[in-house]
mmCIF file of C-alpha atoms in Angstrom:
data_model
loop_
_atom_site.group_PDB
_atom_site.id
_atom_site.type_symbol
_atom_site.label_atom_id
_atom_site.label_comp_id
_atom_site.label_asym_id
_atom_site.label_seq_id
_atom_site.Cartn_x
_atom_site.Cartn_y
_atom_site.Cartn_z
ATOM 1 C CA MET A 163 0.000 0.000 0.000
ATOM 2 C CA SER A 164 1.446 3.421 -0.958
ATOM 3 C CA ASN A 165 2.180 6.024 1.706
ATOM 4 C CA PHE A 166 -0.492 8.694 2.114
ATOM 5 C CA LYS A 167 0.981 12.207 2.203
ATOM 6 C CA GLU A 168 -1.391 14.723 3.831
ATOM 7 C CA SER A 169 0.154 17.707 2.054
ATOM 8 C CA ASP A 170 -0.719 16.147 -1.318
ATOM 9 C CA HIS A 171 -4.395 16.000 -0.317
ATOM 10 C CA PRO A 172 -5.407 19.379 1.146
ATOM 11 C CA ARG A 173 -8.656 19.769 3.036
ATOM 12 C CA ASP A 174 -11.047 22.692 3.106
ATOM 13 C CA SER A 175 -12.315 24.423 6.260
ATOM 14 C CA ASP A 176 -14.808 21.569 6.775
ATOM 15 C CA GLY A 177 -12.048 18.958 6.688
ATOM 16 C CA LYS A 178 -13.080 17.596 3.277
ATOM 17 C CA PHE A 179 -10.537 16.728 0.597
ATOM 18 C CA THR A 180 -10.361 19.296 -2.184
ATOM 19 C CA GLN A 181 -8.288 20.135 -5.251
ATOM 20 C CA LYS A 182 -5.019 22.043 -5.107
ATOM 21 C CA GLY A 183 -4.741 25.375 -6.847
ATOM 22 C CA VAL A 184 -2.030 26.506 -9.219
ATOM 23 C CA SER A 185 0.430 27.250 -6.386
ATOM 24 C CA GLY A 186 -0.162 23.876 -4.737
ATOM 25 C CA TYR A 187 -2.883 25.052 -2.332
ATOM 26 C CA THR A 188 -6.593 25.750 -2.650
ATOM 27 C CA ASP A 189 -7.833 29.302 -3.174
ATOM 28 C CA LYS A 190 -9.062 29.486 0.442
ATOM 29 C CA VAL A 191 -5.663 28.413 1.774
ATOM 30 C CA ASN A 192 -3.925 30.929 -0.483
ATOM 31 C CA GLU A 193 -6.220 33.652 0.892
ATOM 32 C CA ARG A 194 -5.211 32.698 4.440
ATOM 33 C CA ILE A 195 -1.537 32.691 3.463
ATOM 34 C CA ALA A 196 -1.909 36.175 1.948
ATOM 35 C CA TRP A 197 -3.672 37.356 5.129
ATOM 36 C CA ALA A 198 -0.819 36.053 7.325
ATOM 37 C CA LYS A 199 1.832 37.664 5.126
ATOM 38 C CA ASP A 200 -0.043 40.971 5.170
ATOM 39 C CA LYS A 201 -0.133 40.817 8.995
ATOM 40 C CA LYS A 202 3.567 39.846 9.078
ATOM 41 C CA ILE A 203 2.724 36.546 10.816
ATOM 42 C CA ASP A 204 5.075 33.588 10.399
ATOM 43 C CA LEU A 205 3.275 30.756 8.612
ATOM 44 C CA PRO A 206 2.798 27.531 10.649
ATOM 45 C CA LEU A 207 4.402 24.585 8.865
ATOM 46 C CA ASN A 208 4.065 20.806 8.877
ATOM 47 C CA ALA A 209 7.115 18.582 9.312
ATOM 48 C CA ASP A 210 7.492 18.314 5.524
ATOM 49 C CA GLY A 211 7.557 22.092 5.097
ATOM 50 C CA SER A 212 4.006 22.454 3.777
ATOM 51 C CA ILE A 213 1.539 24.933 5.270
ATOM 52 C CA ASN A 214 -0.298 23.717 8.378
ATOM 53 C CA ASP A 215 -3.670 25.087 7.338
ATOM 54 C CA ILE A 216 -5.519 23.885 10.452
ATOM 55 C CA ALA A 217 -3.121 25.882 12.656
ATOM 56 C CA LEU A 218 -3.377 28.841 10.268
ATOM 57 C CA GLN A 219 -7.182 28.796 10.543
ATOM 58 C CA ARG A 220 -6.919 28.855 14.344
ATOM 59 C CA ILE A 221 -4.640 31.898 14.142
ATOM 60 C CA GLN A 222 -7.008 33.706 11.756
ATOM 61 C CA LYS A 223 -9.962 33.127 14.095
ATOM 62 C CA MET A 224 -8.170 34.746 17.042
ATOM 63 C CA SER A 225 -9.266 38.197 18.098
ATOM 64 C CA ALA A 226 -6.689 40.944 17.604
ATOM 65 C CA ALA A 227 -6.011 41.014 21.356
ATOM 66 C CA GLU A 228 -5.501 37.226 21.510
ATOM 67 C CA LEU A 229 -3.250 37.319 18.455
ATOM 68 C CA SER A 230 -1.186 40.168 19.878
ATOM 69 C CA LYS A 231 -0.691 38.280 23.150
ATOM 70 C CA ALA A 232 0.332 35.097 21.336
ATOM 71 C CA LEU A 233 2.790 36.875 19.054
ATOM 72 C CA GLN A 234 4.363 38.807 21.929
ATOM 73 C CA LYS A 235 5.063 35.522 23.715
ATOM 74 C CA GLU A 236 6.628 33.936 20.646
ATOM 75 C CA LEU A 237 8.439 36.853 19.027
ATOM 76 C CA PRO A 238 9.938 40.107 20.280
ATOM 77 C CA GLN A 239 8.349 43.220 18.766
ATOM 78 C CA LYS A 240 10.430 44.296 15.787
ATOM 79 C CA LYS A 241 11.965 47.743 16.162
ATOM 80 C CA MET A 242 10.886 49.950 13.279
ATOM 81 C CA SER A 243 11.386 53.560 12.313
ATOM 82 C CA PRO A 244 8.286 55.812 12.200
ATOM 83 C CA GLU A 245 8.323 55.568 8.401
ATOM 84 C CA GLU A 246 8.437 51.753 8.546
ATOM 85 C CA LYS A 247 5.551 51.722 11.023
ATOM 86 C CA ILE A 248 3.449 53.933 8.762
ATOM 87 C CA ALA A 249 4.244 51.744 5.734
ATOM 88 C CA SER A 250 3.248 48.603 7.678
ATOM 89 C CA VAL A 251 -0.223 49.837 8.683
ATOM 90 C CA HIS A 252 -2.930 47.817 6.908
ATOM 91 C CA ILE A 253 -6.435 48.126 8.342
ATOM 92 C CA ASP A 254 -9.093 45.435 7.894
ATOM 93 C CA PHE A 255 -12.339 47.317 8.546
ATOM 94 C CA ASP A 256 -14.259 44.080 9.185
ATOM 95 C CA ARG A 257 -12.279 42.905 12.221
ATOM 96 C CA ASP A 258 -10.026 44.005 15.096
ATOM 97 C CA ASN A 259 -6.561 45.213 14.067
ATOM 98 C CA ILE A 260 -3.184 45.187 15.801
ATOM 99 C CA LEU A 261 -0.992 48.123 14.748
ATOM 100 C CA PRO A 262 2.696 48.847 15.464
ATOM 101 C CA GLU A 263 3.967 50.060 18.827
ATOM 102 C CA LEU A 264 4.284 53.782 19.515
ATOM 103 C CA ASN A 265 7.566 55.620 19.044
ATOM 104 C CA GLU A 266 9.739 55.209 22.132
ATOM 105 C CA GLU A 267 10.236 58.949 22.620
ATOM 106 C CA TYR A 268 6.543 59.481 23.448
ATOM 107 C CA LEU A 269 6.247 56.885 26.216
ATOM 108 C CA ALA A 270 7.348 59.292 28.955
ATOM 109 C CA LYS A 271 4.720 61.834 27.829
ATOM 110 C CA ILE A 272 1.919 59.320 28.355
ATOM 111 C CA GLY A 273 3.383 57.896 31.574
ATOM 112 C CA ALA A 274 3.977 54.438 30.092
ATOM 113 C CA ASP A 275 6.610 52.131 31.582
ATOM 114 C CA LYS A 276 6.795 49.938 28.484
ATOM 115 C CA ASN A 277 5.785 50.019 24.854
ATOM 116 C CA LYS A 278 2.837 48.011 23.530
ATOM 117 C CA PRO A 279 1.110 47.395 20.181
ATOM 118 C CA VAL A 280 -1.913 49.556 19.344
ATOM 119 C CA LEU A 281 -5.318 47.881 19.166
ATOM 120 C CA LEU A 282 -8.013 49.199 16.823
ATOM 121 C CA LYS A 283 -11.247 47.336 17.547
ATOM 122 C CA LYS A 284 -13.935 46.761 14.927
ATOM 123 C CA SER A 285 -16.470 48.216 17.371
ATOM 124 C CA VAL A 286 -14.421 51.435 17.451
ATOM 125 C CA ILE A 287 -14.266 51.530 13.639
ATOM 126 C CA ASP A 288 -18.048 51.117 13.420
ATOM 127 C CA ARG A 289 -18.744 53.737 16.104
ATOM 128 C CA ASN A 290 -16.295 56.175 14.539
ATOM 129 C CA ARG A 291 -17.997 55.895 11.149
ATOM 130 C CA THR A 292 -21.314 56.763 12.832
ATOM 131 C CA GLU A 293 -20.037 59.648 14.980
ATOM 132 C CA HIS A 294 -17.604 61.141 12.446
ATOM 133 C CA LYS A 295 -19.252 60.733 9.058
ATOM 134 C CA ASP A 296 -16.697 63.078 7.448
ATOM 135 C CA VAL A 297 -13.938 60.549 8.184
ATOM 136 C CA SER A 298 -13.713 57.939 5.417
ATOM 137 C CA LYS A 299 -11.828 54.654 5.594
ATOM 138 C CA ASP A 300 -8.921 56.274 3.804
ATOM 139 C CA ASP A 301 -9.067 59.177 6.265
ATOM 140 C CA MET A 302 -8.967 56.786 9.233
ATOM 141 C CA LYS A 303 -5.740 55.298 7.983
ATOM 142 C CA LYS A 304 -4.214 58.717 7.249
ATOM 143 C CA ILE A 305 -5.123 60.032 10.705
ATOM 144 C CA ILE A 306 -3.807 56.952 12.516
ATOM 145 C CA CYS A 307 -0.540 56.892 10.579
ATOM 146 C CA ARG A 308 0.227 60.581 10.953
ATOM 147 C CA ALA A 309 -1.061 61.165 14.488
ATOM 148 C CA LEU A 310 0.317 58.036 16.158
ATOM 149 C CA TYR A 311 3.657 57.682 14.379
ATOM 150 C CA HIS A 312 4.471 61.251 13.355
ATOM 151 C CA PRO A 313 2.647 63.431 15.939
ATOM 152 C CA ASP A 314 3.000 67.183 16.242
ATOM 153 C CA ALA A 315 1.456 67.140 19.738
ATOM 154 C CA VAL A 316 0.812 64.567 22.475
ATOM 155 C CA PHE A 317 -1.190 65.643 25.532
ATOM 156 C CA ALA A 318 -3.567 64.395 28.208
ATOM 157 C CA ALA A 319 -7.239 64.320 27.236
ATOM 158 C CA ASN A 320 -9.002 63.296 30.437
ATOM 159 C CA GLY A 321 -8.134 63.893 34.076
ATOM 160 C CA GLU A 322 -10.031 60.813 35.263
ATOM 161 C CA LYS A 323 -9.148 58.310 32.535
ATOM 162 C CA PRO A 324 -5.750 57.352 31.074
ATOM 163 C CA TYR A 325 -6.597 58.934 27.722
ATOM 164 C CA TYR A 326 -4.166 60.928 25.565
ATOM 165 C CA HIS A 327 -4.573 62.908 22.361
ATOM 166 C CA PHE A 328 -2.100 62.331 19.512
ATOM 167 C CA ALA A 329 -2.413 65.091 16.910
ATOM 168 C CA SER A 330 -0.732 65.822 13.583
ATOM 169 C CA PHE A 331 -1.268 67.870 10.444
ATOM 170 C CA VAL A 332 -2.579 65.516 7.752
ATOM 171 C CA GLU A 333 -3.376 67.590 4.667
ATOM 172 C CA MET A 334 -4.951 70.779 3.307
ATOM 173 C CA SER A 335 -8.653 70.752 2.566
ATOM 174 C CA GLU A 336 -10.109 71.716 -0.819
ATOM 175 C CA LYS A 337 -10.778 75.168 0.671
ATOM 176 C CA GLY A 338 -7.136 75.567 1.692
ATOM 177 C CA LYS A 339 -7.742 74.875 5.397
ATOM 178 C CA GLN A 340 -5.453 72.735 7.538
ATOM 179 C CA LYS A 341 -6.869 69.326 8.432
ATOM 180 C CA ILE A 342 -5.368 68.080 11.689
ATOM 181 C CA GLY A 343 -5.895 64.454 12.579
ATOM 182 C CA MET A 344 -6.459 63.520 16.215
ATOM 183 C CA VAL A 345 -6.428 60.058 17.757
ATOM 184 C CA LEU A 346 -7.705 59.518 21.287
ATOM 185 C CA LEU A 347 -5.645 56.710 22.826
ATOM 186 C CA ASP A 348 -6.361 54.674 25.965
ATOM 187 C CA VAL A 349 -2.961 53.983 27.602
ATOM 188 C CA ASP A 350 -4.252 52.004 30.603
ATOM 189 C CA LYS A 351 -1.277 50.151 32.127
ATOM 190 C CA GLY A 352 -3.484 47.174 32.979
ATOM 191 C CA LYS A 353 -4.282 46.406 29.332
ATOM 192 C CA ASP A 354 -2.179 44.309 26.962
ATOM 193 C CA ASN A 355 -2.330 46.972 24.243
ATOM 194 C CA PHE A 356 -2.740 50.692 23.837
ATOM 195 C CA GLU A 357 -6.295 51.093 22.487
ATOM 196 C CA ILE A 358 -7.691 53.620 20.024
ATOM 197 C CA VAL A 359 -10.901 55.208 21.352
ATOM 198 C CA HIS A 360 -11.715 57.326 18.305
ATOM 199 C CA MET A 361 -10.148 59.382 15.510
ATOM 200 C CA HIS A 362 -11.309 62.579 13.811
ATOM 201 C CA TYR A 363 -10.287 65.850 12.153
ATOM 202 C CA VAL A 364 -10.031 69.247 13.830
ATOM 203 C CA ASN A 365 -8.968 72.643 12.529
ATOM 204 C CA PRO A 366 -6.088 74.594 14.161
ATOM 205 C CA ASP A 367 -8.513 76.438 16.460
ATOM 206 C CA GLY A 368 -9.986 73.131 17.603
ATOM 207 C CA LEU A 369 -6.529 71.824 18.427
ATOM 208 C CA GLN A 370 -5.705 74.972 20.432
ATOM 209 C CA ARG A 371 -8.945 74.624 22.410
ATOM 210 C CA ALA A 372 -8.081 71.011 23.249
ATOM 211 C CA LEU A 373 -4.564 72.041 24.328
ATOM 212 C CA LYS A 374 -5.893 74.842 26.553
ATOM 213 C CA LYS A 375 -8.412 72.478 28.123
ATOM 214 C CA ALA A 376 -5.646 69.955 28.835
ATOM 215 C CA ASN A 377 -3.421 72.654 30.396
ATOM 216 C CA LYS A 378 -6.256 73.826 32.658
ATOM 217 C CA LYS A 379 -6.811 70.278 33.928
ATOM 218 C CA ARG A 380 -3.080 69.853 34.521
ATOM 219 C CA LEU A 381 -2.927 73.051 36.627
ATOM 220 C CA MET A 382 -6.019 72.240 38.716
#
């Protein structure tokens, strides 16, 4: 009787045998491989070097928080420049997302003892789209990239909660007005990640009002 090689007989998500695609895997497996590569996740392999699709499916079903915790245990966070962090940001608007750590130089400003990845929850994405209808998906990404990894200002937002504003000029509007992106970040030390609360645009006057409000709270 000939030896049965599992990698030559791939299964679908229901465990049924299916046909291989052009690259040696089914379309669904190739989609999962592309997802893992996009998230910079090392692919789980079988002993013969083929993709362990069952393990890959388990990874894909993890929440962003669970995935972040698992990856932090297995791999140290890669040190990246602000430009590399911005280039690596890919947001899936249908699920939770784990984004790169903050720049080290801003940790003291937010009172953080250690750096952590940034969590963008799907619930936050959905709420933000309802509360800030002027902020498109493309705008969300622009604001997050500029404000978190190339901020012009970082300051406390709430005296009772560990919330901080990260603000940065993003672009000029069609009317020639400055559009400043602001991200409200929860930096609670008890959480595994820094968490985005919401993101939106303000004009220069709006930014100055937020700064004055923060200074008043600091002096009280």
